[in-house]
Amino acid sequence: MPVWRPLRFILTICAVFGFLSRGAGQTTHISGVVNTYHQVIEIFPSKSCLRVANPAGLSINKMVMVLQMKGASISTANNSSFGDTTSLNGAGFYEVGTICYIIGDSIFLFHDLLHNYDVNEKVQLVQFAEYYSANVIDTVKAQPWDSAAGTGGVIAIYADQDITLTKPIWADSSGYLGGAYLQSSGVCSNIAPATGYAYTGSNNNPQSGAYKGEGVTNPAINQTGGRGAPANGGGGGNNHNNSGGGGANLSAGGIGGGNSSSLGCATTIRGLGGKALDNWQGAKIFAGGGAGAGHSNNGFSSVHGGRGGGIIFLWANQLNGNNEYISARGANGGSSLSDGAGGGGAGGTIIMNVASYNGNAIIRADGGQGGNSADGGTTGRCYGGGGGGSGGVVYFSGATPVVTVSIAGGNAGVESGRDPGCAAAQAAGAGSTGVINPNYTFRRSTNPAGYCHLLLPVGLIYFRATAFQQSALLNWETDDPAELQSFIVEKKNSAGDWVYLHTLTVINNRNKYSYSDLFPSKGYNYYRLRMIEKNGSTSYSPIRQSWCSGGEEGLDIYPNPASGEISIRGSFDPAYPVQVTDITGRVILEKRISSTPFQLSLPGLPAGLYLIRYRNFSKKLMIR
């Protein structure tokens, strides 16, 4: 159970440790798995608190995605309605939040949760990878979805400035599992064929119905095999040697090919394609559904169903595409030799919360192709290929940009080597084309949570500080500017006191604001916002810190801007003077310094820009 602490204790700890920035404003080279994944085991909605199985890697002030992977209810009738979604329940609900505090395995968010999540249905917490500027130098990958652990299948990246692709961002085959291959005994019966829609997939003596693909529901053990499609998962081919159906996302998967033999076991009972899901007007997102496996007794090849594509969420001011891939395709189904083939997995989901695009990027969420079926020229025995997976979904925060976007349904598997004496071919079906959804707003709460409301004032969605070219860049966003009058930017000085930097007047229809501290001190710089509401009340933002490596070597001054007195630090030779000059170079004050820090009293100077000079070094000084 979580250990509860009074809010005063939380505030004290946060004040001691502060809030980390995203680094020194430099480009970070990224590759491999960049996210961390955490199984949610308990939720306390009133406190916006989620307990996780393992909190290692989670950090205060980092963005996270909460996502429920399972939970849909389906029809279990032994007819063609098997697998129809009767209610999605919490399956597919997601939101983006920010961690305000961590106590043991309890993770507190700044804002109330938007949805009710069911931790028994695979809820995971995915921590964003956050950067100032990110350069993909080798393939960035999703940790594949692990159904047992209830984690994986997601890539989530935030960059203050840009994401540059020199290699792909890749979530192909990272979504829901395809039906597993299992070799059946050769028993079949044309007199009492396996015409049902659900069987126990693990029973291979014989396997009456091959394994279904995985999706947003969890069928009972005695429903894991057979041609019925469980929500967006594809159905498995039935006995004998029928092929699996393709997986689905918001579009339907293709039907598997059927047995069209004229001799022996000849009943056509093919796997049905996965069924299209409803995104609830964008409130729900899904990984691609896994495809059904083909029925097999010869065992010449693995006829598994293809996995679905994963989920990708990219958030940046600009994407530099360089003709590289952002990909969440479904996998191809397993091809067969004288057996049923596997279906193709569905394309996944890609959210592009990007303001501008530089150059082309190839964004694709295609469905996987159904497995091909080679009949081998066997007399009177013919089998169809696997069904294609549906295309996935691509969301854009604005209009669809001028980039390459592909959401094609997977092709149906091809049957080859047919004997002319077979009955009419029972061809597989292709997956349906996916969906492009422009002008999309991703889901996040703006209602401050009870346990963290004093850490984040009402209306403040985020407040960030990052270092950039020897400056500190502050960015923040409010959800209701109409209630606010002004923001006052404050900075902590060397004595630990908060000093005034700048005032920004709030504009009623403007949500985002920024300010640059052009004169940060060497080392850590601490900032906060004083928020003045129209009713006169005052509140404060969280404290943010930004690291400055220092400007010119050997010279550091604080505070800056200043009035009256400054502190000078560095290594000085008293043989050389430290000078204060105006911008024309006129010397106003000159001192020789032998040890630091040195307190230098300034004469009464008009407000404006001056220079502090020592030997070949100089630094700007702002007098206010």
XYZ file of C-alpha atoms in Angstrom:
624
model
C 0.000 0.000 0.000
C 1.194 3.556 -0.592
C 2.603 5.511 2.335
C 0.641 8.755 2.637
C 2.401 11.953 3.723
C 0.928 15.340 4.605
C 1.035 17.820 1.742
C 3.358 20.066 3.762
C 5.956 17.290 3.692
C 5.562 16.924 -0.057
C 6.107 20.661 -0.542
C 9.242 20.600 1.625
C 10.784 17.719 -0.270
C 10.005 19.329 -3.613
C 11.575 22.586 -2.490
C 14.750 20.770 -1.463
C 15.173 18.720 -4.591
C 13.684 21.158 -7.112
C 12.675 20.108 -10.599
C 15.161 18.997 -13.222
C 15.273 20.567 -16.661
C 15.789 18.677 -19.912
C 19.518 19.320 -20.060
C 21.756 22.023 -21.407
C 19.860 22.971 -24.550
C 21.928 20.699 -26.728
C 21.014 18.078 -29.298
C 20.812 14.589 -27.840
C 21.641 11.621 -30.046
C 19.126 8.859 -29.457
C 18.660 5.240 -30.486
C 17.237 1.974 -29.226
C 14.490 1.842 -26.578
C 14.160 5.346 -25.086
C 11.052 4.890 -22.923
C 10.412 3.149 -19.642
C 7.301 1.008 -19.111
C 5.546 0.389 -15.804
C 2.679 -1.920 -14.931
C -0.030 -0.104 -12.945
C -1.266 -2.262 -10.056
C -3.552 0.142 -8.170
C -5.137 3.552 -8.772
C -6.436 6.147 -6.304
C -8.415 8.540 -8.525
C -9.140 11.081 -5.769
C -5.395 11.610 -5.337
C -4.458 11.163 -9.010
C -2.114 8.467 -7.769
C -1.041 5.302 -9.570
C 0.893 2.505 -7.887
C 3.277 0.689 -10.215
C 4.949 -2.685 -9.941
C 8.391 -1.150 -10.415
C 8.981 2.634 -10.222
C 12.647 2.412 -11.276
C 13.400 5.004 -13.945
C 10.444 7.287 -13.208
C 11.269 10.912 -12.372
C 9.478 13.923 -10.934
C 8.355 16.474 -13.525
C 8.521 13.970 -16.386
C 5.598 13.468 -18.725
C 3.916 10.089 -18.840
C 1.202 8.363 -20.818
C -1.420 6.316 -19.003
C -2.950 3.696 -21.290
C -5.371 0.800 -20.763
C -4.635 -2.005 -23.211
C -7.499 -4.427 -22.497
C -11.002 -4.633 -21.076
C -13.500 -4.867 -23.940
C -16.537 -7.112 -23.538
C -17.485 -9.292 -26.515
C -20.238 -11.611 -27.619
C -19.392 -15.266 -26.961
C -22.271 -16.732 -28.981
C -21.206 -19.697 -31.115
C -22.156 -17.999 -34.374
C -20.929 -15.264 -36.683
C -21.488 -12.628 -33.972
C -18.740 -14.176 -31.840
C -16.249 -11.461 -30.923
C -18.535 -8.527 -31.650
C -17.691 -5.768 -29.174
C -20.608 -5.257 -26.797
C -18.677 -2.606 -24.828
C -15.142 -1.298 -25.048
C -15.315 -0.360 -21.342
C -11.929 1.190 -20.520
C -10.003 -0.427 -23.360
C -8.113 2.204 -25.332
C -8.519 5.052 -22.842
C -5.335 7.087 -22.536
C -4.032 10.463 -21.399
C -0.808 12.405 -21.039
C 0.140 13.734 -17.602
C 3.125 14.938 -15.595
C 4.551 13.410 -12.423
C 4.500 15.811 -9.486
C 5.744 13.460 -6.788
C 6.874 9.885 -6.119
C 6.549 8.097 -2.786
C 7.810 4.520 -2.964
C 5.781 2.849 -5.696
C 3.108 5.585 -5.698
C 3.194 8.037 -8.581
C 1.266 11.320 -8.160
C 0.219 13.402 -11.167
C -0.287 17.169 -11.277
C -3.782 16.848 -12.759
C -6.853 14.748 -12.131
C -7.210 11.617 -14.230
C -9.574 11.965 -17.166
C -10.794 8.371 -17.097
C -11.583 5.487 -14.816
C -9.025 2.760 -15.484
C -9.286 -0.911 -14.568
C -5.897 -2.219 -13.414
C -7.083 -5.786 -14.018
C -7.143 -4.979 -17.734
C -3.465 -4.188 -18.425
C -3.005 -0.510 -17.553
C 0.519 0.756 -18.147
C 2.409 3.969 -17.412
C 4.876 4.937 -20.162
C 7.405 7.659 -19.356
C 8.172 10.024 -22.230
C 11.710 10.422 -23.458
C 12.238 14.204 -23.185
C 14.889 16.307 -24.914
C 15.653 19.860 -25.971
C 16.514 18.635 -29.472
C 16.670 14.968 -30.486
C 18.686 13.435 -33.332
C 17.783 9.833 -34.192
C 21.195 8.360 -35.101
C 20.133 4.708 -35.023
C 16.720 3.089 -35.016
C 14.522 4.101 -32.070
C 12.411 1.092 -31.132
C 9.446 0.227 -29.007
C 9.858 -2.458 -26.403
C 7.387 -4.980 -27.890
C 4.048 -5.438 -26.156
C 4.341 -8.101 -23.445
C 0.872 -9.403 -22.686
C 1.933 -11.222 -19.513
C 3.648 -8.149 -18.040
C 1.057 -5.767 -19.456
C 3.665 -3.326 -20.719
C 5.357 -2.207 -23.941
C 4.402 -1.481 -27.521
C 4.679 2.324 -27.201
C 7.182 5.006 -28.266
C 6.626 8.468 -26.719
C 9.094 11.292 -27.416
C 8.962 14.994 -26.524
C 11.431 17.583 -27.862
C 11.289 21.275 -26.935
C 12.614 22.212 -30.360
C 12.955 19.485 -32.976
C 13.305 15.812 -33.774
C 15.714 15.037 -36.615
C 15.542 11.677 -38.335
C 18.686 10.157 -39.769
C 17.369 6.687 -38.911
C 13.803 5.405 -38.393
C 11.445 5.504 -35.422
C 10.165 1.962 -35.503
C 7.184 0.295 -33.824
C 6.549 -2.319 -36.513
C 5.266 -5.636 -35.113
C 5.272 -4.210 -31.567
C 1.530 -4.376 -30.893
C -0.864 -7.167 -30.011
C 0.333 -10.745 -30.535
C -0.572 -12.832 -33.523
C -2.074 -16.278 -33.009
C 0.643 -18.773 -32.112
C 1.487 -21.649 -34.426
C 0.574 -25.123 -33.167
C 0.829 -28.326 -35.194
C -2.394 -30.304 -35.086
C -2.812 -34.024 -35.496
C -4.083 -35.033 -38.924
C -7.510 -36.036 -37.639
C -10.430 -34.454 -39.463
C -13.999 -35.324 -40.287
C -16.049 -34.239 -43.242
C -19.123 -35.786 -41.646
C -18.956 -33.675 -38.446
C -16.577 -30.839 -39.284
C -15.311 -28.265 -36.782
C -17.742 -25.528 -37.740
C -17.680 -23.665 -34.395
C -16.398 -20.151 -33.805
C -14.431 -20.850 -30.642
C -12.312 -23.777 -29.441
C -9.506 -24.416 -26.988
C -6.510 -23.363 -29.032
C -4.003 -25.426 -27.035
C -5.715 -28.751 -27.835
C -3.860 -30.273 -30.786
C -5.414 -33.734 -30.808
C -6.777 -32.424 -33.056
C -6.673 -28.631 -32.975
C -10.212 -27.880 -34.067
C -9.475 -24.172 -34.421
C -6.077 -22.492 -34.684
C -5.157 -19.741 -32.233
C -6.922 -16.397 -32.602
C -4.971 -13.127 -32.683
C -4.769 -10.903 -29.620
C -6.644 -7.637 -29.226
C -8.437 -5.488 -26.677
C -10.198 -8.440 -25.045
C -9.078 -11.615 -23.281
C -11.061 -14.659 -24.458
C -11.550 -17.569 -22.061
C -9.276 -20.585 -22.496
C -11.959 -22.486 -24.363
C -12.343 -19.556 -26.779
C -8.673 -18.963 -27.689
C -8.899 -20.903 -30.962
C -11.280 -20.962 -33.901
C -12.550 -18.789 -36.690
C -14.469 -16.235 -34.626
C -12.623 -12.900 -34.463
C -12.291 -11.538 -30.877
C -12.822 -7.771 -31.328
C -9.804 -6.469 -33.291
C -7.951 -9.793 -33.191
C -8.181 -12.058 -36.251
C -9.845 -15.466 -36.097
C -7.814 -18.670 -36.474
C -8.402 -21.139 -39.293
C -10.520 -24.144 -38.387
C -9.757 -27.810 -38.964
C -8.784 -28.623 -41.641
C -5.999 -26.391 -43.068
C -8.015 -23.176 -43.245
C -6.140 -19.891 -42.988
C -6.258 -17.168 -40.346
C -7.958 -13.773 -40.596
C -6.150 -10.425 -40.438
C -6.023 -8.141 -37.403
C -7.871 -4.804 -37.130
C -7.578 -1.294 -35.713
C -10.248 1.302 -36.596
C -10.743 -0.620 -39.865
C -11.522 -4.310 -40.372
C -9.067 -7.076 -41.162
C -9.404 -9.426 -44.145
C -10.910 -12.900 -44.042
C -8.578 -15.895 -44.277
C -8.494 -18.181 -47.306
C -10.404 -21.445 -47.211
C -9.820 -25.107 -47.915
C -11.063 -25.789 -51.456
C -9.838 -29.377 -51.746
C -11.778 -31.933 -53.747
C -10.267 -34.876 -51.864
C -9.718 -35.705 -48.197
C -10.514 -33.054 -45.596
C -12.271 -30.454 -47.668
C -14.463 -28.172 -45.521
C -14.102 -24.392 -45.890
C -14.150 -22.872 -42.372
C -11.723 -19.970 -42.562
C -10.649 -17.444 -39.962
C -12.655 -14.214 -39.917
C -11.003 -10.830 -40.054
C -10.647 -8.703 -36.917
C -13.430 -6.190 -36.317
C -13.077 -2.418 -36.503
C -12.931 -0.548 -33.194
C -14.409 2.844 -32.250
C -11.965 5.543 -31.123
C -14.656 7.456 -29.210
C -13.941 10.676 -31.118
C -10.253 10.341 -30.395
C -10.510 9.524 -26.695
C -9.206 5.992 -27.312
C -6.148 4.707 -29.150
C -5.146 1.142 -29.936
C -2.215 -0.952 -30.952
C -2.816 -2.990 -34.080
C -4.717 -6.250 -33.570
C -2.879 -9.539 -33.974
C -3.923 -11.919 -36.757
C -5.222 -15.451 -36.502
C -2.961 -18.434 -37.139
C -3.492 -20.945 -39.914
C -4.538 -24.501 -39.177
C -1.633 -26.860 -39.829
C -1.024 -30.586 -39.540
C 2.031 -31.073 -41.754
C 4.310 -28.708 -39.837
C 6.445 -27.782 -42.841
C 6.420 -24.098 -41.809
C 5.243 -21.845 -38.982
C 1.825 -20.457 -39.912
C 1.495 -18.014 -37.030
C -0.590 -14.865 -37.265
C 1.277 -11.565 -37.680
C 1.657 -9.157 -34.759
C -0.003 -5.761 -34.906
C 1.863 -2.468 -35.102
C 2.609 -0.483 -31.944
C 1.811 3.084 -30.844
C 4.021 6.128 -31.567
C 3.516 9.578 -29.997
C 5.836 12.379 -31.199
C 5.634 15.902 -29.755
C 7.927 18.619 -31.113
C 7.981 22.078 -32.648
C 9.546 20.707 -35.816
C 10.233 17.371 -37.447
C 13.229 17.155 -39.785
C 12.267 14.136 -41.861
C 15.200 13.430 -44.214
C 13.012 10.854 -46.004
C 13.241 8.543 -42.994
C 10.491 6.340 -41.556
C 8.111 6.717 -38.651
C 6.614 3.270 -38.813
C 4.010 1.192 -36.951
C 3.185 -1.520 -39.480
C 1.594 -4.870 -38.772
C 3.646 -8.006 -39.418
C 3.062 -10.454 -42.265
C 1.427 -13.760 -41.513
C 3.300 -17.047 -41.699
C 3.259 -18.691 -45.138
C 2.366 -22.349 -45.544
C 3.165 -25.452 -47.563
C 0.103 -27.691 -47.928
C -1.469 -26.111 -44.824
C -3.480 -23.050 -43.828
C -1.552 -19.762 -43.670
C -1.454 -17.043 -40.987
C -3.174 -13.667 -41.323
C -1.415 -10.282 -41.299
C -1.329 -8.004 -38.250
C -3.055 -4.606 -38.281
C -1.237 -1.298 -38.480
C -0.813 0.550 -35.189
C -1.464 4.161 -34.140
C 0.774 7.211 -34.730
C 0.121 10.613 -33.105
C 2.073 13.503 -34.662
C 1.772 16.504 -32.315
C 4.187 18.526 -34.451
C 3.928 22.217 -35.372
C 5.994 22.181 -38.582
C 7.702 19.750 -40.940
C 11.045 20.242 -42.663
C 11.546 17.897 -45.601
C 9.736 14.670 -46.220
C 9.111 11.948 -43.657
C 7.556 8.584 -44.443
C 4.819 7.963 -41.893
C 3.303 4.549 -42.253
C 0.886 2.340 -40.349
C 0.198 -0.292 -42.993
C -1.397 -3.627 -42.298
C 0.667 -6.805 -42.694
C 0.220 -9.107 -45.657
C -1.485 -12.426 -45.150
C 0.797 -15.454 -45.434
C 1.039 -17.093 -48.846
C -0.108 -20.664 -49.302
C 1.768 -23.083 -51.569
C -0.333 -26.159 -52.325
C 2.688 -28.078 -53.594
C 0.798 -29.537 -56.518
C -0.801 -32.200 -54.298
C -3.638 -33.919 -56.118
C -7.056 -32.562 -55.166
C -5.794 -30.556 -52.170
C -5.839 -26.722 -52.214
C -5.647 -24.117 -49.437
C -6.039 -20.326 -49.472
C -3.654 -17.711 -48.105
C -4.019 -15.643 -44.934
C -6.168 -12.523 -44.618
C -4.507 -9.106 -44.722
C -4.318 -6.863 -41.666
C -6.100 -3.523 -41.695
C -4.263 -0.240 -42.022
C -3.691 1.681 -38.814
C -4.380 5.266 -37.734
C -2.330 8.472 -38.095
C -3.361 11.584 -36.129
C -1.987 15.046 -36.954
C -2.309 18.034 -34.595
C -2.989 20.307 -37.584
C -3.830 19.833 -41.232
C -2.303 16.795 -42.910
C 1.249 17.944 -43.775
C 3.086 17.529 -47.063
C 4.776 14.287 -46.098
C 4.360 10.691 -47.237
C 1.611 8.925 -45.296
C 0.646 5.288 -45.837
C -2.197 3.464 -44.083
C -2.756 0.687 -46.628
C -4.501 -2.505 -45.705
C -2.336 -5.608 -45.996
C -2.665 -7.676 -49.146
C -4.349 -11.061 -49.014
C -2.030 -14.039 -49.059
C -1.593 -15.646 -52.490
C -2.342 -19.278 -53.176
C 0.015 -21.033 -55.587
C 0.433 -24.516 -57.051
C -3.291 -25.270 -57.265
C -4.390 -28.580 -58.699
C -6.940 -28.038 -61.524
C -9.091 -30.734 -59.985
C -9.759 -28.701 -56.803
C -13.088 -27.014 -56.141
C -13.529 -23.263 -56.657
C -10.819 -21.284 -54.842
C -11.718 -19.715 -51.490
C -9.421 -16.694 -51.684
C -8.340 -14.650 -48.706
C -9.374 -11.004 -48.323
C -7.197 -7.910 -48.049
C -7.294 -5.716 -44.962
C -9.234 -2.448 -45.079
C -7.511 0.896 -45.553
C -6.695 2.715 -42.319
C -7.590 6.233 -41.141
C -5.893 9.658 -41.298
C -7.279 12.069 -38.714
C -6.126 15.734 -38.970
C -6.656 18.545 -36.414
C -6.387 16.115 -33.538
C -6.034 17.168 -29.913
C -4.440 14.534 -27.734
C -5.949 13.760 -24.342
C -4.645 15.418 -21.196
C -6.291 16.761 -18.057
C -6.069 20.424 -17.031
C -7.887 20.080 -13.697
C -5.296 20.300 -10.866
C -5.206 17.242 -8.636
C -5.875 17.533 -4.919
C -2.556 16.220 -3.665
C -0.499 18.368 -6.010
C -2.602 21.482 -6.447
C -0.269 23.600 -4.297
C 2.646 22.519 -6.453
C 0.924 23.661 -9.641
C -1.335 26.724 -9.543
C -4.832 26.547 -10.927
C -4.712 26.936 -14.683
C -0.990 26.206 -15.157
C -0.583 23.171 -17.424
C 3.219 23.144 -17.446
C 6.262 25.317 -16.702
C 9.675 24.375 -18.136
C 13.210 25.775 -18.108
C 15.886 24.766 -20.609
C 19.338 26.129 -21.373
C 19.946 27.435 -24.880
C 23.106 29.145 -26.189
C 24.143 30.527 -22.783
C 20.577 31.654 -22.077
C 17.793 30.103 -20.020
C 14.564 29.639 -21.975
C 11.364 29.483 -19.926
C 8.123 28.162 -21.459
C 4.728 27.682 -19.876
C 1.070 27.176 -20.738
C -2.174 28.024 -18.973
C -5.560 26.491 -19.724
C -7.683 29.565 -18.792
C -5.909 32.887 -19.418
C -9.166 34.776 -18.887
C -8.760 34.368 -15.098
C -5.185 35.708 -14.990
C -3.792 39.233 -15.068
C -0.016 38.756 -15.287
C 2.985 36.466 -14.874
C 5.990 37.715 -12.935
C 9.209 35.804 -13.635
C 11.445 35.467 -10.573
C 14.948 34.071 -10.072
C 16.761 32.961 -6.931
C 19.908 34.977 -6.172
C 23.101 33.852 -4.457
C 21.641 34.718 -1.055
C 18.690 32.411 -1.670
C 16.206 35.235 -2.169
C 13.758 35.471 -5.065
C 14.342 38.538 -7.229
C 12.254 40.083 -9.981
C 13.191 39.499 -13.640
C 10.231 40.386 -15.853
C 6.447 40.856 -16.054
C 4.277 39.474 -18.854
C 0.706 40.678 -19.178
C -1.790 37.889 -19.863
C -3.749 38.082 -23.116
C -7.247 36.570 -22.904
C -6.974 34.237 -25.900
C -3.297 33.376 -25.512
C -2.363 30.188 -23.655
C 1.400 29.848 -24.206
C 4.109 32.215 -22.940
C 7.894 32.332 -22.862
C 10.774 34.381 -21.498
C 14.543 34.203 -22.004
C 17.013 34.968 -19.239
C 19.904 36.258 -21.328
C 22.283 36.398 -18.381
C 22.140 33.126 -16.440
C 24.859 32.464 -13.893
C 27.334 29.666 -14.278
C 25.924 26.492 -12.730
C 22.305 25.933 -11.743
C 19.793 28.764 -12.115
C 16.426 28.544 -10.342
C 13.213 30.126 -11.634
C 9.550 30.399 -10.682
C 6.439 32.234 -11.849
C 4.376 34.495 -9.631
C 0.840 34.368 -11.041
C -1.462 37.305 -10.396
C -5.146 36.605 -10.915
C -7.698 39.249 -11.865
C -9.303 38.905 -8.432
C -5.979 39.917 -6.869
C -4.945 36.513 -5.526
C -1.390 35.287 -6.023
C 0.017 31.804 -6.560
C 3.385 30.362 -7.500
C 4.561 27.839 -10.040
C 6.853 24.915 -9.276
C 10.551 25.758 -9.148
C 12.475 24.959 -12.308
C 16.229 24.775 -12.675
C 18.465 25.152 -15.703
C 22.193 24.521 -15.965
C 24.524 27.056 -17.553
C 28.065 25.950 -18.314
C 29.212 29.574 -18.081
C 29.880 32.136 -20.727
C 33.378 33.399 -21.138
C 36.007 31.422 -19.259
C 37.259 32.988 -16.030
C 34.463 35.543 -15.564
C 31.133 35.129 -13.787
C 28.864 37.825 -12.327
C 25.713 37.690 -10.223
C 23.009 38.938 -10.034
C 22.396 39.897 -13.624
C 20.338 42.098 -14.172
C 21.667 44.043 -11.202
C 21.461 47.333 -9.351
C 23.831 48.673 -6.730
C 26.219 45.721 -6.291
C 27.413 42.610 -8.117
C 29.409 39.554 -7.083
C 32.310 38.600 -9.373
C 33.818 35.109 -9.454
C 36.699 33.598 -11.381
C 40.483 33.298 -11.459
C 42.024 36.785 -11.533
C 45.550 38.160 -11.678
C 45.684 41.488 -9.792
C 48.128 42.749 -12.419
C 45.163 43.066 -14.777
C 42.140 45.221 -13.922
C 38.468 44.311 -14.137
C 36.595 47.084 -15.930
C 32.991 48.179 -16.191
C 32.338 49.898 -19.537
C 29.355 51.153 -21.453
C 28.521 49.656 -24.854
C 30.766 52.226 -26.591
C 33.771 50.957 -24.620
C 34.039 53.980 -22.277
C 35.508 52.835 -18.944
C 33.193 53.692 -16.052
C 34.833 51.755 -13.221
C 38.086 49.791 -12.806
C 39.151 47.431 -9.997
C 41.980 44.946 -9.433
C 40.820 41.678 -7.887
C 43.029 39.128 -6.127
C 40.427 36.726 -4.702
C 36.793 35.869 -5.323
C 33.936 36.129 -4.794
C 34.438 39.890 -4.862
C 31.614 42.309 -4.125
C 31.810 45.247 -6.514
C 29.762 48.349 -5.685
C 28.463 50.060 -8.792
C 28.055 53.816 -9.181
C 24.598 55.137 -9.956
C 24.223 53.997 -13.574
C 21.267 54.545 -15.905
C 19.341 51.387 -16.764
C 20.751 49.661 -19.816
C 23.427 47.313 -21.144
C 27.052 47.437 -19.946
C 30.135 45.201 -20.193
C 32.359 43.645 -17.528
C 35.850 43.161 -19.030
C 38.920 41.293 -17.860
C 41.900 40.739 -20.172
C 40.450 39.074 -23.301
C 37.155 38.147 -21.666
C 33.955 40.171 -21.473
C 30.423 39.595 -20.282
C 27.232 41.589 -20.620
C 25.761 43.258 -17.539
C 22.219 44.576 -17.489
C 21.467 47.432 -15.084
C 17.821 47.929 -14.183
